[in-house]
PDB file of C-alpha atoms in Angstrom:
ATOM      1  CA  MET A  29     -22.859 -26.220  14.381  1.00  0.00           C
ATOM      2  CA  ALA A  30     -19.241 -25.828  13.238  1.00  0.00           C
ATOM      3  CA  ALA A  31     -18.928 -29.582  12.840  1.00  0.00           C
ATOM      4  CA  PHE A  32     -22.174 -29.697  10.870  1.00  0.00           C
ATOM      5  CA  ALA A  33     -21.009 -26.886   8.588  1.00  0.00           C
ATOM      6  CA  PHE A  34     -17.624 -28.545   8.127  1.00  0.00           C
ATOM      7  CA  TYR A  35     -19.120 -31.891   7.126  1.00  0.00           C
ATOM      8  CA  LEU A  36     -21.628 -30.137   4.863  1.00  0.00           C
ATOM      9  CA  PHE A  37     -18.947 -28.193   3.001  1.00  0.00           C
ATOM     10  CA  ALA A  38     -16.421 -31.029   2.957  1.00  0.00           C
ATOM     11  CA  GLY A  39     -19.015 -33.558   1.776  1.00  0.00           C
ATOM     12  CA  LEU A  40     -20.262 -31.269  -0.970  1.00  0.00           C
ATOM     13  CA  LEU A  41     -16.662 -30.463  -1.947  1.00  0.00           C
ATOM     14  CA  LEU A  42     -15.746 -34.128  -2.336  1.00  0.00           C
ATOM     15  CA  THR A  43     -18.984 -34.939  -4.150  1.00  0.00           C
ATOM     16  CA  SER A  44     -18.620 -32.087  -6.603  1.00  0.00           C
ATOM     17  CA  GLY A  45     -14.934 -32.930  -7.084  1.00  0.00           C
ATOM     18  CA  LEU A  46     -15.950 -36.469  -7.985  1.00  0.00           C
ATOM     19  CA  MET A  47     -18.628 -35.155 -10.338  1.00  0.00           C
ATOM     20  CA  VAL A  48     -16.044 -32.966 -12.096  1.00  0.00           C
ATOM     21  CA  ILE A  49     -14.184 -36.036 -13.318  1.00  0.00           C
ATOM     22  CA  THR A  50     -17.172 -38.321 -13.865  1.00  0.00           C
ATOM     23  CA  ALA A  51     -19.635 -35.955 -15.559  1.00  0.00           C
ATOM     24  CA  LYS A  52     -20.155 -36.897 -19.211  1.00  0.00           C
ATOM     25  CA  ASN A  53     -20.712 -33.341 -20.365  1.00  0.00           C
ATOM     26  CA  PRO A  54     -17.620 -31.096 -19.922  1.00  0.00           C
ATOM     27  CA  VAL A  55     -19.853 -28.055 -19.372  1.00  0.00           C
ATOM     28  CA  HIS A  56     -21.411 -29.850 -16.401  1.00  0.00           C
ATOM     29  CA  SER A  57     -17.879 -30.644 -15.174  1.00  0.00           C
ATOM     30  CA  VAL A  58     -17.043 -26.952 -15.043  1.00  0.00           C
ATOM     31  CA  LEU A  59     -20.299 -26.167 -13.226  1.00  0.00           C
ATOM     32  CA  TRP A  60     -19.439 -28.831 -10.624  1.00  0.00           C
ATOM     33  CA  LEU A  61     -15.974 -27.274 -10.365  1.00  0.00           C
ATOM     34  CA  ILE A  62     -17.587 -23.929  -9.537  1.00  0.00           C
ATOM     35  CA  LEU A  63     -19.636 -25.628  -6.801  1.00  0.00           C
ATOM     36  CA  ALA A  64     -16.405 -27.173  -5.485  1.00  0.00           C
ATOM     37  CA  PHE A  65     -14.791 -23.707  -5.338  1.00  0.00           C
ATOM     38  CA  PHE A  66     -17.755 -22.328  -3.389  1.00  0.00           C
ATOM     39  CA  ASN A  67     -17.534 -25.152  -0.857  1.00  0.00           C
ATOM     40  CA  ALA A  68     -13.794 -24.645  -0.470  1.00  0.00           C
ATOM     41  CA  ALA A  69     -14.547 -20.983   0.229  1.00  0.00           C
ATOM     42  CA  GLY A  70     -16.977 -22.128   2.915  1.00  0.00           C
ATOM     43  CA  LEU A  71     -14.221 -24.233   4.498  1.00  0.00           C
ATOM     44  CA  PHE A  72     -11.885 -21.208   4.471  1.00  0.00           C
ATOM     45  CA  ILE A  73     -14.520 -19.166   6.305  1.00  0.00           C
ATOM     46  CA  LEU A  74     -14.834 -21.919   8.916  1.00  0.00           C
ATOM     47  CA  LEU A  75     -11.076 -21.562   9.471  1.00  0.00           C
ATOM     48  CA  GLY A  76     -11.502 -17.804   9.910  1.00  0.00           C
ATOM     49  CA  ALA A  77      -9.615 -17.009   6.692  1.00  0.00           C
ATOM     50  CA  GLU A  78     -12.276 -14.758   5.197  1.00  0.00           C
ATOM     51  CA  PHE A  79      -9.930 -12.979   2.796  1.00  0.00           C
ATOM     52  CA  LEU A  80      -8.874 -16.272   1.217  1.00  0.00           C
ATOM     53  CA  ALA A  81     -12.530 -17.270   0.915  1.00  0.00           C
ATOM     54  CA  MET A  82     -13.411 -14.043  -0.880  1.00  0.00           C
ATOM     55  CA  LEU A  83     -10.324 -14.417  -3.076  1.00  0.00           C
ATOM     56  CA  LEU A  84     -11.411 -17.921  -4.038  1.00  0.00           C
ATOM     57  CA  VAL A  85     -14.848 -16.659  -5.009  1.00  0.00           C
ATOM     58  CA  ILE A  86     -13.631 -13.564  -6.851  1.00  0.00           C
ATOM     59  CA  VAL A  87     -10.618 -15.004  -8.656  1.00  0.00           C
ATOM     60  CA  TYR A  88     -11.492 -18.674  -9.167  1.00  0.00           C
ATOM     61  CA  VAL A  89     -15.247 -18.514  -9.578  1.00  0.00           C
ATOM     62  CA  GLY A  90     -15.357 -15.042 -11.080  1.00  0.00           C
ATOM     63  CA  ALA A  91     -12.487 -15.359 -13.496  1.00  0.00           C
ATOM     64  CA  VAL A  92     -10.837 -18.754 -13.850  1.00  0.00           C
ATOM     65  CA  ALA A  93     -13.927 -20.980 -13.850  1.00  0.00           C
ATOM     66  CA  VAL A  94     -15.774 -18.624 -16.169  1.00  0.00           C
ATOM     67  CA  LEU A  95     -12.801 -18.756 -18.533  1.00  0.00           C
ATOM     68  CA  PHE A  96     -12.883 -22.567 -18.367  1.00  0.00           C
ATOM     69  CA  LEU A  97     -16.614 -22.601 -18.997  1.00  0.00           C
ATOM     70  CA  PHE A  98     -16.224 -20.200 -21.873  1.00  0.00           C
ATOM     71  CA  VAL A  99     -13.472 -22.258 -23.500  1.00  0.00           C
ATOM     72  CA  VAL A 100     -15.219 -25.581 -22.923  1.00  0.00           C
ATOM     73  CA  MET A 101     -18.517 -24.290 -24.308  1.00  0.00           C
ATOM     74  CA  MET A 102     -16.939 -22.831 -27.409  1.00  0.00           C
ATOM     75  CA  LEU A 103     -14.215 -25.355 -28.227  1.00  0.00           C
ATOM     76  CA  ASP A 104     -14.925 -27.255 -31.373  1.00  0.00           C
ATOM     77  CA  ILE A 105     -14.059 -30.695 -30.021  1.00  0.00           C
ATOM     78  CA  ASP A 106     -16.178 -33.810 -30.224  1.00  0.00           C
ATOM     79  CA  PHE A 107     -15.995 -34.935 -26.603  1.00  0.00           C
ATOM     80  CA  LYS A 108     -17.900 -38.145 -27.327  1.00  0.00           C
ATOM     81  CA  ALA A 109     -15.178 -39.200 -29.776  1.00  0.00           C
ATOM     82  CA  LEU A 110     -12.500 -38.331 -27.225  1.00  0.00           C
ATOM     83  CA  GLN A 111     -14.117 -40.477 -24.570  1.00  0.00           C
ATOM     84  CA  ARG A 112     -14.568 -43.456 -26.860  1.00  0.00           C
ATOM     85  CA  GLY A 113     -10.868 -44.359 -26.816  1.00  0.00           C
ATOM     86  CA  ALA A 114     -10.471 -43.609 -23.112  1.00  0.00           C
ATOM     87  CA  LEU A 115     -10.652 -47.230 -21.993  1.00  0.00           C
ATOM     88  CA  GLN A 116      -7.683 -48.239 -24.150  1.00  0.00           C
ATOM     89  CA  ASN A 117      -5.500 -45.617 -22.475  1.00  0.00           C
ATOM     90  CA  LEU A 118      -6.633 -46.637 -18.987  1.00  0.00           C
ATOM     91  CA  PRO A 119      -3.457 -48.571 -18.007  1.00  0.00           C
ATOM     92  CA  LEU A 120      -1.215 -45.709 -19.110  1.00  0.00           C
ATOM     93  CA  GLY A 121      -3.400 -43.178 -17.301  1.00  0.00           C
ATOM     94  CA  LEU A 122      -3.402 -45.241 -14.127  1.00  0.00           C
ATOM     95  CA  ALA A 123       0.397 -45.611 -14.308  1.00  0.00           C
ATOM     96  CA  VAL A 124       0.921 -41.853 -14.710  1.00  0.00           C
ATOM     97  CA  SER A 125      -1.499 -40.967 -11.916  1.00  0.00           C
ATOM     98  CA  GLY A 126       0.112 -43.614  -9.698  1.00  0.00           C
ATOM     99  CA  VAL A 127       3.517 -41.999 -10.195  1.00  0.00           C
ATOM    100  CA  ILE A 128       2.088 -38.547  -9.430  1.00  0.00           C
ATOM    101  CA  LEU A 129       0.330 -39.846  -6.299  1.00  0.00           C
ATOM    102  CA  ALA A 130       3.566 -41.473  -5.090  1.00  0.00           C
ATOM    103  CA  GLU A 131       5.471 -38.232  -5.647  1.00  0.00           C
ATOM    104  CA  VAL A 132       2.859 -36.168  -3.827  1.00  0.00           C
ATOM    105  CA  LEU A 133       2.901 -38.575  -0.879  1.00  0.00           C
ATOM    106  CA  LEU A 134       6.701 -38.484  -0.838  1.00  0.00           C
ATOM    107  CA  VAL A 135       6.782 -34.689  -0.802  1.00  0.00           C
ATOM    108  CA  ALA A 136       3.983 -34.372   1.739  1.00  0.00           C
ATOM    109  CA  SER A 137       5.568 -36.864   4.148  1.00  0.00           C
ATOM    110  CA  GLY A 138       9.084 -35.453   3.879  1.00  0.00           C
ATOM    111  CA  TRP A 139       8.180 -31.766   3.873  1.00  0.00           C
ATOM    112  CA  THR A 140       9.124 -29.458   6.706  1.00  0.00           C
ATOM    113  CA  ALA A 141       8.579 -25.725   6.632  1.00  0.00           C
ATOM    114  CA  GLY A 142      11.699 -23.764   5.722  1.00  0.00           C
ATOM    115  CA  GLN A 143      13.272 -21.187   7.975  1.00  0.00           C
ATOM    116  CA  GLY A 144      11.313 -17.990   8.223  1.00  0.00           C
ATOM    117  CA  VAL A 145       8.020 -19.650   7.321  1.00  0.00           C
ATOM    118  CA  ILE A 146       5.375 -19.024   9.924  1.00  0.00           C
ATOM    119  CA  VAL A 147       3.759 -22.274  10.958  1.00  0.00           C
ATOM    120  CA  HIS A 148       3.014 -22.143  14.653  1.00  0.00           C
ATOM    121  CA  GLU A 149       2.084 -18.478  14.700  1.00  0.00           C
ATOM    122  CA  ALA A 150      -0.402 -19.136  11.929  1.00  0.00           C
ATOM    123  CA  LEU A 151      -2.209 -21.699  14.014  1.00  0.00           C
ATOM    124  CA  ALA A 152      -2.609 -19.215  16.836  1.00  0.00           C
ATOM    125  CA  GLY A 153      -4.508 -16.744  14.649  1.00  0.00           C
ATOM    126  CA  PRO A 154      -3.917 -13.029  14.197  1.00  0.00           C
ATOM    127  CA  PRO A 155      -2.617 -10.967  17.125  1.00  0.00           C
ATOM    128  CA  PRO A 156      -5.250  -8.977  19.062  1.00  0.00           C
ATOM    129  CA  GLY A 157      -6.500  -5.843  17.355  1.00  0.00           C
ATOM    130  CA  MET A 158      -5.784  -7.206  13.906  1.00  0.00           C
ATOM    131  CA  THR A 159      -8.148  -8.903  11.491  1.00  0.00           C
ATOM    132  CA  ASN A 160      -7.151 -11.853   9.367  1.00  0.00           C
ATOM    133  CA  THR A 161      -6.819  -9.709   6.241  1.00  0.00           C
ATOM    134  CA  GLN A 162      -4.680  -7.137   8.017  1.00  0.00           C
ATOM    135  CA  TRP A 163      -2.490  -9.913   9.316  1.00  0.00           C
ATOM    136  CA  ILE A 164      -1.939 -11.310   5.838  1.00  0.00           C
ATOM    137  CA  GLY A 165      -1.164  -7.822   4.539  1.00  0.00           C
ATOM    138  CA  SER A 166       1.285  -7.012   7.308  1.00  0.00           C
ATOM    139  CA  GLN A 167       3.322 -10.113   6.415  1.00  0.00           C
ATOM    140  CA  LEU A 168       2.888 -10.354   2.649  1.00  0.00           C
ATOM    141  CA  TYR A 169       4.292  -6.969   1.653  1.00  0.00           C
ATOM    142  CA  THR A 170       7.209  -6.885   4.073  1.00  0.00           C
ATOM    143  CA  ARG A 171       8.392 -10.306   5.151  1.00  0.00           C
ATOM    144  CA  TYR A 172       7.431 -12.067   1.926  1.00  0.00           C
ATOM    145  CA  PHE A 173       8.229  -9.175  -0.381  1.00  0.00           C
ATOM    146  CA  PHE A 174      10.373 -11.334  -2.669  1.00  0.00           C
ATOM    147  CA  VAL A 175       7.598 -13.899  -3.244  1.00  0.00           C
ATOM    148  CA  PHE A 176       5.090 -11.099  -3.755  1.00  0.00           C
ATOM    149  CA  SER A 177       7.349  -9.420  -6.285  1.00  0.00           C
ATOM    150  CA  MET A 178       7.855 -12.721  -8.090  1.00  0.00           C
ATOM    151  CA  SER A 179       4.085 -13.132  -8.375  1.00  0.00           C
ATOM    152  CA  GLY A 180       3.974  -9.746 -10.079  1.00  0.00           C
ATOM    153  CA  LEU A 181       6.625 -10.879 -12.557  1.00  0.00           C
ATOM    154  CA  ILE A 182       4.727 -14.112 -13.213  1.00  0.00           C
ATOM    155  CA  LEU A 183       1.573 -12.113 -13.944  1.00  0.00           C
ATOM    156  CA  LEU A 184       3.608  -9.890 -16.262  1.00  0.00           C
ATOM    157  CA  ALA A 185       4.973 -12.953 -18.056  1.00  0.00           C
ATOM    158  CA  ALA A 186       1.454 -14.394 -18.369  1.00  0.00           C
ATOM    159  CA  MET A 187       0.165 -11.157 -19.820  1.00  0.00           C
ATOM    160  CA  ILE A 188       2.983 -10.726 -22.326  1.00  0.00           C
ATOM    161  CA  GLY A 189       2.902 -14.427 -23.216  1.00  0.00           C
ATOM    162  CA  ALA A 190      -0.816 -14.332 -23.950  1.00  0.00           C
ATOM    163  CA  ILE A 191      -0.406 -11.225 -26.082  1.00  0.00           C
ATOM    164  CA  VAL A 192       2.553 -12.630 -28.034  1.00  0.00           C
ATOM    165  CA  LEU A 193       0.783 -15.938 -28.649  1.00  0.00           C
ATOM    166  CA  THR A 194      -2.626 -14.656 -29.634  1.00  0.00           C
ATOM    167  CA  HIS A 195      -2.347 -11.097 -30.830  1.00  0.00           C
ATOM    168  CA  ARG A 196      -1.934 -10.408 -34.493  1.00  0.00           C
ATOM    169  CA  ARG A 197      -2.490  -7.297 -36.506  1.00  0.00           C
ATOM    170  CA  ARG A 198      -5.220  -7.781 -39.021  1.00  0.00           C
ATOM    171  CA  VAL A 199      -4.765  -6.002 -42.305  1.00  0.00           C
ATOM    172  CA  GLY A 200      -7.517  -4.595 -44.444  1.00  0.00           C
ATOM    173  CA  ILE A 201      -9.835  -3.737 -41.571  1.00  0.00           C
ATOM    174  CA  LYS A 202     -11.405  -0.304 -41.485  1.00  0.00           C
ATOM    175  CA  LYS A 203     -11.037   1.056 -37.989  1.00  0.00           C
ATOM    176  CA  GLN A 204     -11.925   4.281 -36.283  1.00  0.00           C
ATOM    177  CA  SER A 205      -8.879   6.442 -35.605  1.00  0.00           C
ATOM    178  CA  ILE A 206      -9.985   8.824 -32.887  1.00  0.00           C
ATOM    179  CA  ALA A 207      -6.776  10.854 -32.946  1.00  0.00           C
ATOM    180  CA  ALA A 208      -6.979  11.457 -36.694  1.00  0.00           C
ATOM    181  CA  GLN A 209     -10.656  12.276 -36.317  1.00  0.00           C
ATOM    182  CA  ASN A 210     -10.010  14.849 -33.611  1.00  0.00           C
ATOM    183  CA  ALA A 211      -7.073  16.365 -35.511  1.00  0.00           C
ATOM    184  CA  ARG A 212      -9.268  17.237 -38.502  1.00  0.00           C
ATOM    185  CA  THR A 213      -9.936  20.952 -38.867  1.00  0.00           C
ATOM    186  CA  PRO A 214     -12.452  22.701 -41.116  1.00  0.00           C
ATOM    187  CA  GLY A 215      -9.546  24.332 -42.931  1.00  0.00           C
ATOM    188  CA  GLY A 216      -8.164  21.006 -44.087  1.00  0.00           C
ATOM    189  CA  THR A 217     -11.425  19.456 -45.178  1.00  0.00           C
ATOM    190  CA  VAL A 218     -13.863  22.155 -46.239  1.00  0.00           C
ATOM    191  CA  ALA A 219     -13.305  24.549 -49.106  1.00  0.00           C
ATOM    192  CA  VAL A 220     -15.633  27.416 -49.904  1.00  0.00           C
ATOM    193  CA  GLY A 221     -15.417  28.723 -53.407  1.00  0.00           C
ATOM    194  CA  LYS A 222     -17.485  30.754 -55.790  1.00  0.00           C
ATOM    195  CA  ALA A 223     -18.833  28.788 -58.685  1.00  0.00           C
ATOM    196  CA  ALA A 224     -19.275  30.736 -61.850  1.00  0.00           C
ATOM    197  CA  ILE A 225     -22.563  30.131 -63.617  1.00  0.00           C
ATOM    198  CA  GLY A 226     -22.321  27.450 -66.222  1.00  0.00           C
ATOM    199  CA  GLN A 227     -18.664  26.738 -65.436  1.00  0.00           C
ATOM    200  CA  GLY A 228     -18.737  24.199 -62.624  1.00  0.00           C
ATOM    201  CA  VAL A 229     -16.039  24.019 -59.987  1.00  0.00           C
ATOM    202  CA  GLU A 230     -12.577  22.577 -59.961  1.00  0.00           C
ATOM    203  CA  LEU A 231     -11.795  20.278 -57.036  1.00  0.00           C
TER     204      LEU A 231
ATOM    205  CA  MET B   8     -16.146 -22.300  15.500  1.00  0.00           C
ATOM    206  CA  SER B   9     -14.006 -19.215  15.121  1.00  0.00           C
ATOM    207  CA  ALA B  10     -15.502 -15.785  15.757  1.00  0.00           C
ATOM    208  CA  ILE B  11     -15.308 -14.911  12.070  1.00  0.00           C
ATOM    209  CA  ALA B  12     -17.106 -18.055  11.000  1.00  0.00           C
ATOM    210  CA  SER B  13     -20.028 -17.388  13.361  1.00  0.00           C
ATOM    211  CA  GLU B  14     -20.357 -13.912  11.857  1.00  0.00           C
ATOM    212  CA  TYR B  15     -21.008 -15.605   8.533  1.00  0.00           C
ATOM    213  CA  LEU B  16     -23.692 -17.896   9.964  1.00  0.00           C
ATOM    214  CA  PRO B  17     -26.569 -15.680   8.708  1.00  0.00           C
ATOM    215  CA  VAL B  18     -25.142 -15.965   5.189  1.00  0.00           C
ATOM    216  CA  LEU B  19     -25.230 -19.746   5.455  1.00  0.00           C
ATOM    217  CA  LEU B  20     -28.798 -19.607   6.744  1.00  0.00           C
ATOM    218  CA  PHE B  21     -29.836 -17.350   3.876  1.00  0.00           C
ATOM    219  CA  PHE B  22     -28.230 -19.822   1.474  1.00  0.00           C
ATOM    220  CA  ALA B  23     -30.216 -22.663   3.038  1.00  0.00           C
ATOM    221  CA  VAL B  24     -33.481 -20.713   2.850  1.00  0.00           C
ATOM    222  CA  GLY B  25     -32.745 -19.691  -0.742  1.00  0.00           C
ATOM    223  CA  ILE B  26     -31.983 -23.247  -1.838  1.00  0.00           C
ATOM    224  CA  ALA B  27     -35.066 -24.575  -0.042  1.00  0.00           C
ATOM    225  CA  PHE B  28     -37.345 -22.023  -1.736  1.00  0.00           C
ATOM    226  CA  ALA B  29     -35.733 -22.660  -5.116  1.00  0.00           C
ATOM    227  CA  LEU B  30     -36.383 -26.382  -4.751  1.00  0.00           C
ATOM    228  CA  ILE B  31     -39.985 -25.760  -3.673  1.00  0.00           C
ATOM    229  CA  PHE B  32     -40.750 -23.372  -6.515  1.00  0.00           C
ATOM    230  CA  VAL B  33     -39.233 -25.706  -9.080  1.00  0.00           C
ATOM    231  CA  SER B  34     -40.587 -29.010  -7.791  1.00  0.00           C
ATOM    232  CA  ALA B  35     -44.066 -27.927  -6.681  1.00  0.00           C
ATOM    233  CA  PRO B  36     -45.435 -27.078 -10.174  1.00  0.00           C
ATOM    234  CA  ILE B  37     -43.911 -30.268 -11.579  1.00  0.00           C
ATOM    235  CA  ALA B  38     -45.398 -32.361  -8.800  1.00  0.00           C
ATOM    236  CA  VAL B  39     -48.813 -30.682  -9.034  1.00  0.00           C
ATOM    237  CA  SER B  40     -49.038 -31.081 -12.800  1.00  0.00           C
ATOM    238  CA  ALA B  41     -47.895 -34.699 -12.567  1.00  0.00           C
ATOM    239  CA  LEU B  42     -50.393 -35.517  -9.804  1.00  0.00           C
ATOM    240  CA  THR B  43     -53.381 -33.750 -11.326  1.00  0.00           C
ATOM    241  CA  GLY B  44     -52.798 -35.434 -14.669  1.00  0.00           C
ATOM    242  CA  THR B  45     -52.414 -32.291 -16.760  1.00  0.00           C
ATOM    243  CA  ALA B  46     -48.893 -33.184 -17.901  1.00  0.00           C
ATOM    244  CA  LYS B  47     -49.427 -35.009 -21.178  1.00  0.00           C
ATOM    245  CA  PRO B  48     -46.363 -34.268 -23.297  1.00  0.00           C
ATOM    246  CA  GLU B  49     -46.548 -35.019 -26.981  1.00  0.00           C
ATOM    247  CA  ALA B  50     -44.361 -34.174 -29.971  1.00  0.00           C
ATOM    248  CA  VAL B  51     -46.214 -31.003 -30.963  1.00  0.00           C
ATOM    249  CA  LYS B  52     -46.456 -29.688 -27.401  1.00  0.00           C
ATOM    250  CA  LEU B  53     -42.721 -30.121 -26.882  1.00  0.00           C
ATOM    251  CA  SER B  54     -41.742 -28.529 -30.180  1.00  0.00           C
ATOM    252  CA  GLU B  55     -40.414 -24.984 -30.516  1.00  0.00           C
ATOM    253  CA  TYR B  56     -42.971 -22.218 -30.630  1.00  0.00           C
ATOM    254  CA  GLU B  57     -43.145 -18.429 -30.831  1.00  0.00           C
ATOM    255  CA  SER B  58     -39.566 -17.085 -31.036  1.00  0.00           C
ATOM    256  CA  GLY B  59     -37.949 -20.507 -30.727  1.00  0.00           C
ATOM    257  CA  PHE B  60     -36.642 -22.245 -33.795  1.00  0.00           C
ATOM    258  CA  PRO B  61     -35.198 -25.723 -34.392  1.00  0.00           C
ATOM    259  CA  ALA B  62     -31.449 -25.904 -33.819  1.00  0.00           C
ATOM    260  CA  PHE B  63     -29.701 -25.786 -37.164  1.00  0.00           C
ATOM    261  CA  SER B  64     -26.077 -26.278 -36.093  1.00  0.00           C
ATOM    262  CA  ASP B  65     -23.901 -27.329 -33.189  1.00  0.00           C
ATOM    263  CA  ALA B  66     -23.334 -24.798 -30.411  1.00  0.00           C
ATOM    264  CA  ARG B  67     -19.610 -25.560 -30.451  1.00  0.00           C
ATOM    265  CA  ALA B  68     -17.810 -23.576 -33.085  1.00  0.00           C
ATOM    266  CA  LYS B  69     -14.329 -22.150 -33.519  1.00  0.00           C
ATOM    267  CA  PHE B  70     -14.253 -18.666 -32.088  1.00  0.00           C
ATOM    268  CA  ASP B  71     -11.924 -15.720 -32.257  1.00  0.00           C
ATOM    269  CA  VAL B  72      -8.885 -16.062 -30.004  1.00  0.00           C
ATOM    270  CA  GLN B  73      -9.276 -12.381 -29.100  1.00  0.00           C
ATOM    271  CA  PHE B  74     -11.980 -13.342 -26.590  1.00  0.00           C
ATOM    272  CA  TYR B  75      -9.416 -15.506 -24.819  1.00  0.00           C
ATOM    273  CA  LEU B  76      -6.881 -12.679 -24.734  1.00  0.00           C
ATOM    274  CA  VAL B  77      -9.438 -10.365 -23.161  1.00  0.00           C
ATOM    275  CA  ALA B  78     -10.243 -13.034 -20.543  1.00  0.00           C
ATOM    276  CA  ILE B  79      -6.558 -13.545 -19.672  1.00  0.00           C
ATOM    277  CA  LEU B  80      -5.982  -9.810 -19.327  1.00  0.00           C
ATOM    278  CA  PHE B  81      -9.059  -9.633 -17.112  1.00  0.00           C
ATOM    279  CA  ILE B  82      -7.709 -12.376 -14.822  1.00  0.00           C
ATOM    280  CA  VAL B  83      -4.323 -10.646 -14.510  1.00  0.00           C
ATOM    281  CA  PHE B  84      -5.820  -7.310 -13.494  1.00  0.00           C
ATOM    282  CA  ASP B  85      -8.382  -9.064 -11.299  1.00  0.00           C
ATOM    283  CA  LEU B  86      -5.497 -10.579  -9.337  1.00  0.00           C
ATOM    284  CA  GLU B  87      -3.786  -7.206  -9.173  1.00  0.00           C
ATOM    285  CA  ALA B  88      -6.928  -5.760  -7.591  1.00  0.00           C
ATOM    286  CA  ALA B  89      -7.129  -8.724  -5.197  1.00  0.00           C
ATOM    287  CA  PHE B  90      -3.611  -7.988  -3.951  1.00  0.00           C
ATOM    288  CA  LEU B  91      -4.587  -4.386  -3.263  1.00  0.00           C
ATOM    289  CA  PHE B  92      -7.185  -5.311  -0.612  1.00  0.00           C
ATOM    290  CA  PRO B  93      -4.922  -6.641   2.178  1.00  0.00           C
ATOM    291  CA  TRP B  94      -2.357  -3.971   1.325  1.00  0.00           C
ATOM    292  CA  ALA B  95      -4.880  -1.178   1.785  1.00  0.00           C
ATOM    293  CA  VAL B  96      -5.979  -2.335   5.234  1.00  0.00           C
ATOM    294  CA  SER B  97      -2.518  -3.243   6.571  1.00  0.00           C
ATOM    295  CA  LEU B  98      -0.393  -0.187   5.755  1.00  0.00           C
ATOM    296  CA  HIS B  99      -0.551   0.761   9.437  1.00  0.00           C
ATOM    297  CA  TRP B 100       1.629  -2.282  10.229  1.00  0.00           C
ATOM    298  CA  GLY B 101       3.522  -2.646   6.961  1.00  0.00           C
ATOM    299  CA  GLY B 102       4.670   0.944   6.863  1.00  0.00           C
ATOM    300  CA  GLU B 103       6.765   2.472   4.142  1.00  0.00           C
ATOM    301  CA  SER B 104       8.294  -0.791   2.925  1.00  0.00           C
ATOM    302  CA  ALA B 105       4.839  -2.243   2.248  1.00  0.00           C
ATOM    303  CA  TRP B 106       3.949   0.920   0.365  1.00  0.00           C
ATOM    304  CA  TRP B 107       6.973   0.641  -1.905  1.00  0.00           C
ATOM    305  CA  ALA B 108       6.476  -3.127  -2.319  1.00  0.00           C
ATOM    306  CA  MET B 109       3.050  -2.455  -3.795  1.00  0.00           C
ATOM    307  CA  MET B 110       4.390   0.380  -5.948  1.00  0.00           C
ATOM    308  CA  GLU B 111       6.958  -2.034  -7.378  1.00  0.00           C
ATOM    309  CA  PHE B 112       4.236  -4.636  -7.999  1.00  0.00           C
ATOM    310  CA  LEU B 113       2.020  -2.065  -9.691  1.00  0.00           C
ATOM    311  CA  GLY B 114       5.017  -0.937 -11.732  1.00  0.00           C
ATOM    312  CA  GLU B 115       5.597  -4.460 -13.040  1.00  0.00           C
ATOM    313  CA  LEU B 116       1.994  -4.717 -14.160  1.00  0.00           C
ATOM    314  CA  ALA B 117       2.081  -1.183 -15.547  1.00  0.00           C
ATOM    315  CA  ILE B 118       4.870  -2.342 -17.869  1.00  0.00           C
ATOM    316  CA  GLY B 119       2.539  -5.090 -19.065  1.00  0.00           C
ATOM    317  CA  LEU B 120      -0.306  -2.621 -19.497  1.00  0.00           C
ATOM    318  CA  VAL B 121       1.863  -0.252 -21.525  1.00  0.00           C
ATOM    319  CA  TYR B 122       2.998  -3.171 -23.682  1.00  0.00           C
ATOM    320  CA  ALA B 123      -0.581  -4.370 -24.222  1.00  0.00           C
ATOM    321  CA  TRP B 124      -1.620  -0.838 -25.102  1.00  0.00           C
ATOM    322  CA  LYS B 125       1.290  -0.283 -27.492  1.00  0.00           C
ATOM    323  CA  VAL B 126       0.789  -3.479 -29.493  1.00  0.00           C
ATOM    324  CA  GLY B 127      -2.930  -2.803 -29.650  1.00  0.00           C
ATOM    325  CA  ALA B 128      -4.045  -5.859 -27.676  1.00  0.00           C
ATOM    326  CA  LEU B 129      -6.708  -3.792 -25.920  1.00  0.00           C
ATOM    327  CA  GLU B 130      -8.318  -2.771 -29.179  1.00  0.00           C
ATOM    328  CA  TRP B 131     -11.046  -4.816 -30.780  1.00  0.00           C
ATOM    329  CA  GLU B 132     -10.318  -5.470 -34.410  1.00  0.00           C
TER     330      GLU B 132
END
């Protein structure tokens, strides 16, 4: 059963990954990407890493892929025109991806875990009485505090960067000012006066 | 199969049943109408009717970058919430240092929130 589930998820993952790069319509590409994320989550569950699976669904499917979809659907780009010249750039593209593949292989073959990185303990699974999520938490916020703190700073930089790049104050827009609205008192806005007959009132 | 994975087996089965029923409900009417010869599409039958109207422009148009800013802010705070889950269940082992680690993390993002609030990025203009 586990083998069946593994081959099901892995097969679907590879198929949808292939469809991401071959689909003609970029919107379809993003939908295939979402399917790929779901299958990767299934693989995580097979490994017993349920927190990572939920994280993949919540963060990648719920936020990142929807953002992709949103941008791809709304971008004013003629994708047909972009694809027309793709064949001319094929040699360059192949050369660049070849270099990247070589680098990845080089790193993957020469990589050994640094000191303090849990490798063998991780394979054994969480200690008794602890769930996978609790195990992650017990390590992440103490042993890997520096990395965790850095991730917070990166999120801060992303937030401030997005605001600096995209936010601009628009002038000439009438907006509701709730504070000014609440600060209004009858004394400042309403005047009661006696109007003499035939005289009118002075404002 | 790990113990956790077998706990999720019913979910997988429900997925399979759901996909099977979806395929049946979609393909059965198509197959029936094709086999009984009632499917005779023609230009007028396939045209828009009732509330539909012919498309008058492309769906892709330049849109306000504010939507993108809202999406990015959503992702950032989504991740913040995601980090809170393992923290909340593991304080028994992490102890005081884990508590303060999260407070520091929340503080970093609180700076971002205050900044976003101050420059008015959270307001729709």
